[in-house]
Coordinates of C-alpha atoms in Angstrom, one line a residue:
X496 CA -122.8 145.4 -162.3
X497 CA -124.8 142.2 -163.0
X498 CA -124.1 138.7 -161.9
X499 CA -125.4 135.7 -163.8
X500 CA -125.5 132.1 -162.5
X501 CA -126.5 129.2 -164.8
X502 CA -127.9 125.9 -163.6
X503 CA -129.6 122.9 -165.1
X504 CA -127.0 121.4 -167.3
X505 CA -126.3 117.7 -167.4
X506 CA -126.2 114.6 -169.5
X507 CA -129.2 113.3 -171.4
X508 CA -129.9 110.8 -174.1
X509 CA -130.8 111.9 -177.6
X510 CA -134.4 112.9 -177.8
X511 CA -134.5 114.0 -174.2
X512 CA -135.1 117.4 -172.6
X513 CA -133.3 119.7 -170.2
X514 CA -134.2 123.1 -168.8
X515 CA -131.5 125.6 -168.1
X516 CA -131.9 128.5 -165.7
X517 CA -130.0 131.8 -165.4
X518 CA -130.5 133.7 -162.2
X519 CA -129.6 137.4 -162.5
X520 CA -128.7 139.7 -159.6
X521 CA -127.3 143.2 -159.2
X522 CA -128.2 146.1 -161.4
X523 CA -130.6 144.1 -163.6
X524 CA -133.0 146.9 -164.4
X525 CA -130.6 148.3 -167.0
X526 CA -130.5 145.1 -169.0
X527 CA -132.4 145.2 -172.3
X528 CA -131.6 141.8 -173.8
X529 CA -130.7 138.4 -172.4
X530 CA -129.6 135.4 -174.3
X531 CA -128.2 131.9 -174.4
X532 CA -125.0 131.1 -176.3
X533 CA -123.1 127.9 -176.6
X534 CA -119.6 126.9 -177.3
X535 CA -118.2 123.5 -178.2
X536 CA -114.4 122.8 -178.1
X537 CA -112.6 124.5 -181.0
X538 CA -115.8 126.3 -182.0
X539 CA -117.0 129.9 -181.9
X540 CA -119.4 131.0 -179.3
X541 CA -122.8 130.8 -181.1
X542 CA -126.1 132.5 -180.3
X543 CA -128.8 130.0 -179.4
X544 CA -131.8 132.2 -178.3
X545 CA -132.4 135.7 -177.1
X546 CA -135.2 137.6 -175.5
X547 CA -136.0 141.3 -175.1
X548 CA -136.8 141.8 -171.4
X549 CA -139.5 144.5 -171.9
X550 CA -141.6 143.1 -174.7
X551 CA -140.5 139.5 -174.5
X552 CA -139.7 139.4 -178.2
X553 CA -137.6 136.3 -178.9
X554 CA -135.1 135.2 -181.5
X555 CA -133.7 131.8 -182.2
X556 CA -130.9 130.2 -184.2
X557 CA -132.3 128.1 -187.0
X558 CA -130.7 125.0 -185.6
X559 CA -132.9 125.1 -182.4
X560 CA -136.2 126.6 -183.8
X561 CA -139.1 124.5 -182.8
X562 CA -137.1 122.6 -180.2
X563 CA -135.9 125.2 -177.7
X564 CA -137.9 127.9 -175.9
X565 CA -136.5 130.9 -174.1
X566 CA -138.5 132.6 -171.4
X567 CA -138.0 135.0 -168.6
X568 CA -139.6 135.4 -165.2
X569 CA -139.4 139.0 -164.1
X570 CA -140.5 138.4 -160.5
X571 CA -137.7 135.8 -160.1
X572 CA -135.1 137.7 -162.2
X573 CA -134.5 134.4 -163.9
X574 CA -134.2 133.4 -167.6
X575 CA -134.9 129.9 -168.8
X576 CA -134.1 127.7 -171.8
X577 CA -136.3 124.7 -172.3
X578 CA -134.5 122.3 -174.6
X579 CA -136.5 119.5 -176.2
X580 CA -135.6 116.8 -178.8
X581 CA -132.0 117.2 -177.9
X582 CA -129.4 115.6 -180.3
X583 CA -125.6 115.1 -180.0
X584 CA -125.0 118.2 -182.0
X585 CA -126.4 120.2 -179.0
X586 CA -123.6 119.1 -176.8
X587 CA -121.8 122.2 -175.6
X588 CA -121.2 124.6 -172.8
X589 CA -124.2 126.9 -172.5
X590 CA -123.7 130.4 -171.3
X591 CA -126.3 133.0 -170.4
X592 CA -125.5 136.6 -171.1
X593 CA -127.1 140.1 -170.7
X594 CA -126.7 143.2 -172.7
X595 CA -127.7 146.8 -172.1
X596 CA -128.3 147.5 -175.7
X597 CA -130.2 145.7 -178.5
X598 CA -130.0 142.0 -178.9
X599 CA -127.2 140.8 -181.1
X600 CA -126.0 137.5 -182.5
X601 CA -122.4 138.5 -181.8
X602 CA -121.3 137.3 -178.3
X603 CA -118.8 140.1 -178.2
X604 CA -121.7 142.7 -177.9
X605 CA -122.8 141.3 -174.6
X606 CA -121.9 143.0 -171.3
X607 CA -122.3 140.3 -168.7
X608 CA -121.8 136.5 -168.7
X609 CA -122.4 133.5 -166.5
X610 CA -119.9 130.8 -165.8
X611 CA -121.4 128.3 -168.2
X612 CA -123.1 124.9 -167.8
X613 CA -122.2 121.7 -169.6
X614 CA -124.9 120.0 -171.7
X615 CA -124.0 116.5 -173.0
X616 CA -126.3 114.6 -175.3
X617 CA -125.4 111.0 -176.2

């Protein structure tokens, strides 16, 4: 089993930056892909960014390309999401997730989830 704990959310003005962290523990060696999803009220849970843990290949939703950067520190078992040029449309609960298989844009394909962290942009 894998445990994921997010941190780093908060409130920021438009144009500002935040960095989210996702600390993983447990049986993490089996994970192949980790990612960030977000979900606003009454919306679907949408993929934001993903990273393959072995070759560090990344994928981004078009809405965040050029503004967000996903990265992973193997030594710390921690994944990050650097978010720059934030706008009110980025307001959401952000979740980190891990998957044993290939990366997928469908949140239902992921095996493990964190509790979520709120990001509010005004």
